CSV table of N, CA and C in Angstrom, one decimal:
chain,number,residue,atom,x,y,z
W,1,UNK,N,184.3,-3.9,57.2
W,1,UNK,CA,184.9,-3.4,55.5
W,1,UNK,C,186.3,-4.7,55.6
W,2,UNK,N,186.5,-5.4,54.3
W,2,UNK,CA,187.2,-6.3,53.9
W,2,UNK,C,188.2,-6.0,53.1
W,3,UNK,N,189.5,-6.4,53.2
W,3,UNK,CA,190.7,-6.4,52.3
W,3,UNK,C,190.3,-7.2,51.1
W,4,UNK,N,190.7,-6.7,49.7
W,4,UNK,CA,190.5,-7.3,48.4
W,4,UNK,C,191.5,-8.9,49.0
W,5,UNK,N,191.2,-9.5,48.2
W,5,UNK,CA,192.2,-11.0,48.5
W,5,UNK,C,193.5,-10.9,48.3
W,6,UNK,N,193.8,-10.0,47.3
W,6,UNK,CA,195.8,-10.1,46.7
W,6,UNK,C,196.4,-8.9,48.0
W,7,UNK,N,195.4,-8.0,48.5
W,7,UNK,CA,196.3,-7.7,49.4
W,7,UNK,C,196.0,-8.6,50.9
W,8,UNK,N,194.9,-9.3,50.8
W,8,UNK,CA,195.1,-10.1,52.4
W,8,UNK,C,196.5,-11.2,52.1
W,9,UNK,N,196.3,-11.8,50.7
W,9,UNK,CA,197.9,-12.9,51.0
W,9,UNK,C,199.0,-11.5,50.9
W,10,UNK,N,199.0,-10.8,49.9
W,10,UNK,CA,200.4,-10.1,50.3
W,10,UNK,C,200.9,-9.6,51.9
W,11,UNK,N,199.7,-9.7,52.4
W,11,UNK,CA,200.1,-9.4,54.0
W,11,UNK,C,200.4,-10.4,54.7
W,12,UNK,N,199.7,-11.6,54.2
W,12,UNK,CA,199.8,-12.8,55.0
W,12,UNK,C,201.6,-13.3,54.2
W,13,UNK,N,202.1,-12.9,53.4
W,13,UNK,CA,203.6,-13.0,52.5
W,13,UNK,C,204.4,-12.5,53.5
W,14,UNK,N,203.9,-11.5,53.6
W,14,UNK,CA,205.0,-10.4,54.4
W,14,UNK,C,205.0,-10.7,55.7
W,15,UNK,N,204.2,-11.0,56.4
W,15,UNK,CA,204.0,-11.4,57.5
W,15,UNK,C,204.9,-12.7,57.7
W,16,UNK,N,204.6,-13.5,56.9
W,16,UNK,CA,205.7,-15.1,57.0
W,16,UNK,C,207.0,-14.6,56.8
W,17,UNK,N,207.3,-13.7,56.0
W,17,UNK,CA,208.6,-13.4,55.5
W,17,UNK,C,209.2,-12.6,56.9
W,18,UNK,N,208.5,-11.8,57.4
W,18,UNK,CA,209.6,-11.2,58.9
W,18,UNK,C,209.1,-12.5,60.0
W,19,UNK,N,208.4,-13.0,60.0
W,19,UNK,CA,208.6,-13.5,61.5
W,19,UNK,C,209.5,-15.2,61.0
W,20,UNK,N,209.5,-15.3,59.8
W,20,UNK,CA,211.0,-16.6,59.4
W,20,UNK,C,212.1,-15.7,59.5
W,21,UNK,N,211.8,-14.4,59.2
W,21,UNK,CA,213.8,-13.7,59.2
W,21,UNK,C,213.9,-13.4,60.9
W,22,UNK,N,212.9,-13.0,61.7
W,22,UNK,CA,213.3,-13.2,62.9
W,22,UNK,C,213.3,-14.2,63.8
W,23,UNK,N,212.7,-15.5,63.5
W,23,UNK,CA,213.3,-16.7,63.4
W,23,UNK,C,215.0,-17.2,63.2
W,24,UNK,N,215.2,-16.7,62.1
W,24,UNK,CA,216.6,-17.2,61.4
W,24,UNK,C,217.5,-16.3,62.5
W,25,UNK,N,217.2,-15.2,63.3
W,25,UNK,CA,218.4,-14.5,63.8
W,25,UNK,C,218.7,-15.5,64.9
W,26,UNK,N,217.9,-15.9,65.8
W,26,UNK,CA,217.9,-17.2,66.6
W,26,UNK,C,218.2,-18.5,66.3
W,27,UNK,N,217.6,-18.7,65.2
W,27,UNK,CA,217.9,-20.3,64.9
W,27,UNK,C,219.6,-20.8,63.8
W,28,UNK,N,219.6,-19.6,63.3
W,28,UNK,CA,221.3,-20.0,62.6
W,28,UNK,C,222.4,-19.7,63.9
W,29,UNK,N,222.5,-18.8,64.9
W,29,UNK,CA,223.6,-19.2,65.6
W,29,UNK,C,223.6,-20.1,66.7
W,30,UNK,N,222.1,-20.6,67.0
W,30,UNK,CA,222.0,-21.5,67.6
W,30,UNK,C,222.4,-23.2,67.3
W,31,UNK,N,221.8,-23.0,65.7
W,31,UNK,CA,222.4,-24.2,64.8
W,31,UNK,C,223.8,-24.3,65.0
W,32,UNK,N,224.2,-23.1,64.5
W,32,UNK,CA,225.7,-23.2,64.5
W,32,UNK,C,226.5,-24.0,65.7
W,33,UNK,N,226.1,-23.6,66.5
W,33,UNK,CA,226.7,-23.9,68.0
W,33,UNK,C,226.5,-25.6,67.9
W,34,UNK,N,225.4,-26.0,67.7
W,34,UNK,CA,224.7,-27.4,67.9
W,34,UNK,C,225.9,-27.8,67.0
W,35,UNK,N,226.1,-27.5,65.7
W,35,UNK,CA,226.7,-28.2,65.0
W,35,UNK,C,228.3,-28.5,65.1
W,36,UNK,N,228.9,-27.2,65.4
W,36,UNK,CA,230.4,-27.2,66.0
W,36,UNK,C,230.2,-28.3,67.3
W,37,UNK,N,229.6,-28.4,68.2
W,37,UNK,CA,229.3,-29.5,69.3
W,37,UNK,C,229.3,-30.5,69.0
W,38,UNK,N,229.0,-30.8,67.5
W,38,UNK,CA,228.8,-32.1,67.2
W,38,UNK,C,227.5,-32.7,67.5
W,39,UNK,N,226.6,-31.9,67.9
W,39,UNK,CA,225.2,-32.6,68.2
W,39,UNK,C,224.3,-33.1,67.0
W,40,UNK,N,224.1,-32.5,65.9
W,40,UNK,CA,223.7,-33.0,64.9
W,40,UNK,C,224.5,-32.3,63.5
W,41,UNK,N,224.2,-33.4,62.6
W,41,UNK,CA,224.5,-32.7,61.1
W,41,UNK,C,224.0,-31.5,60.7
W,42,UNK,N,224.6,-30.9,59.8
W,42,UNK,CA,224.4,-29.3,59.4
W,42,UNK,C,222.8,-29.7,58.7
W,43,UNK,N,223.0,-30.8,58.1
W,43,UNK,CA,221.5,-30.7,56.9
W,43,UNK,C,220.2,-31.0,57.9
W,44,UNK,N,220.2,-32.0,59.3
W,44,UNK,CA,219.1,-32.0,60.1
W,44,UNK,C,219.1,-30.8,60.7
W,45,UNK,N,220.1,-30.1,61.0
W,45,UNK,CA,219.8,-28.8,61.8
W,45,UNK,C,218.8,-28.0,61.2
W,46,UNK,N,219.4,-27.6,59.5
W,46,UNK,CA,218.7,-26.6,58.7
W,46,UNK,C,217.3,-27.2,58.4
W,47,UNK,N,217.0,-28.6,58.5
W,47,UNK,CA,215.5,-29.2,58.5
W,47,UNK,C,214.5,-29.1,59.8
W,48,UNK,N,215.4,-29.0,60.7
W,48,UNK,CA,214.7,-28.5,62.1
W,48,UNK,C,214.2,-27.1,62.0
W,49,UNK,N,215.2,-26.5,61.7
W,49,UNK,CA,215.1,-24.7,61.9
W,49,UNK,C,213.9,-24.3,61.1
W,50,UNK,N,213.9,-24.9,59.9
W,50,UNK,CA,212.9,-24.7,58.7
W,50,UNK,C,211.6,-25.0,59.5
W,51,UNK,N,211.3,-26.5,59.7
W,51,UNK,CA,209.8,-26.7,60.4
W,51,UNK,C,209.9,-25.7,61.4
W,52,UNK,N,210.7,-25.4,62.4
W,52,UNK,CA,210.3,-24.7,63.7
W,52,UNK,C,210.0,-23.4,63.0
W,53,UNK,N,210.7,-22.7,62.1
W,53,UNK,CA,210.3,-21.4,61.6
W,53,UNK,C,209.3,-21.4,61.1
W,54,UNK,N,208.4,-22.4,60.0
W,54,UNK,CA,207.3,-22.1,59.6
W,54,UNK,C,206.0,-22.2,60.6
W,55,UNK,N,206.3,-23.5,61.5
W,55,UNK,CA,205.3,-23.7,62.5
W,55,UNK,C,205.3,-22.4,63.5
W,56,UNK,N,206.3,-21.9,64.0
W,56,UNK,CA,206.1,-20.2,64.3
W,56,UNK,C,205.2,-19.2,63.7
W,57,UNK,N,206.0,-19.5,62.6
W,57,UNK,CA,205.2,-18.1,62.0
W,57,UNK,C,203.5,-18.2,61.2
W,58,UNK,N,203.5,-19.5,61.2
W,58,UNK,CA,201.8,-20.0,61.2
W,58,UNK,C,201.1,-19.7,62.2
W,59,UNK,N,202.0,-19.8,63.3
W,59,UNK,CA,201.1,-19.9,64.7
W,59,UNK,C,200.8,-18.5,64.8
W,60,UNK,N,201.5,-17.6,64.6
W,60,UNK,CA,201.9,-16.1,64.5
W,60,UNK,C,200.5,-15.6,63.7
W,61,UNK,N,200.9,-16.1,62.2
W,61,UNK,CA,200.3,-14.9,61.0
W,61,UNK,C,198.7,-15.5,61.0
W,62,UNK,N,198.5,-16.6,60.9
W,62,UNK,CA,196.9,-17.3,60.5
W,62,UNK,C,196.2,-16.6,61.7
W,63,UNK,N,196.2,-16.5,63.1
W,63,UNK,CA,195.2,-16.2,63.9
W,63,UNK,C,194.9,-14.7,63.8
W,64,UNK,N,196.1,-14.0,63.3
W,64,UNK,CA,195.8,-12.7,63.0
W,64,UNK,C,195.1,-12.4,61.7
W,65,UNK,N,195.1,-13.1,60.6
W,65,UNK,CA,194.3,-13.2,59.3
W,65,UNK,C,192.9,-13.7,59.6
W,66,UNK,N,192.5,-15.0,60.1
W,66,UNK,CA,191.4,-15.5,60.6
W,66,UNK,C,190.4,-14.4,61.2
W,67,UNK,N,190.8,-13.8,62.2
W,67,UNK,CA,190.2,-13.2,62.9
W,67,UNK,C,190.4,-11.2,63.0
W,68,UNK,N,190.7,-10.7,61.9
W,68,UNK,CA,191.1,-9.4,61.9
W,68,UNK,C,190.7,-8.6,63.1
W,69,UNK,N,191.6,-7.9,63.8
W,69,UNK,CA,191.3,-6.9,64.7
W,69,UNK,C,190.0,-6.1,64.4
W,70,UNK,N,189.2,-5.7,65.1
W,70,UNK,CA,187.9,-4.6,64.8
W,70,UNK,C,188.8,-3.2,65.1
W,71,UNK,N,187.9,-2.1,63.9
W,71,UNK,CA,188.7,-0.9,64.2
W,71,UNK,C,187.7,-0.1,65.0
W,72,UNK,N,188.0,0.6,66.0
W,72,UNK,CA,186.9,1.4,67.1
W,72,UNK,C,186.2,2.4,66.2
W,73,UNK,N,185.1,2.1,66.4
W,73,UNK,CA,184.2,3.7,65.5
W,73,UNK,C,184.7,5.0,65.4
W,74,UNK,N,185.2,5.0,66.7
W,74,UNK,CA,185.8,6.8,66.6
W,74,UNK,C,187.4,6.7,65.8
W,75,UNK,N,187.8,5.7,65.6
W,75,UNK,CA,189.4,5.3,64.4
W,75,UNK,C,188.6,5.6,63.1
W,76,UNK,N,187.6,4.6,63.1
W,76,UNK,CA,187.0,4.8,61.7
W,76,UNK,C,186.2,6.2,61.0
W,77,UNK,N,185.9,7.0,62.2
W,77,UNK,CA,185.4,8.4,62.0
W,77,UNK,C,186.4,9.7,61.4
W,78,UNK,N,187.7,9.0,61.9
W,78,UNK,CA,188.8,10.2,61.7
W,78,UNK,C,188.9,10.7,63.0
W,79,UNK,N,188.9,10.4,64.2
W,79,UNK,CA,189.4,10.7,65.6
W,79,UNK,C,188.4,10.3,66.6
W,80,UNK,N,189.1,10.5,67.7
W,80,UNK,CA,188.0,10.2,68.9
W,80,UNK,C,187.5,11.7,69.6
W,81,UNK,N,185.9,11.6,69.1
W,81,UNK,CA,185.3,12.9,69.5
W,81,UNK,C,184.5,12.7,70.9
């Protein structure tokens, strides 16, 4: 059983958005601390955070969409009997 392309694309975009928001929860305070400490400029920190965020999101989302999990026959038939 395969999802239509539209639903797969929507699932992919939503997954990327969720992972990027989770990465931002860590990256923004870390970037702010690095900027205040004078380690790097604000634009350089933002660029690195975006790259790391997209790389992390792709590393998590792509395997889930290339090889989707299998559905157990019992779950497909409506329960385990």
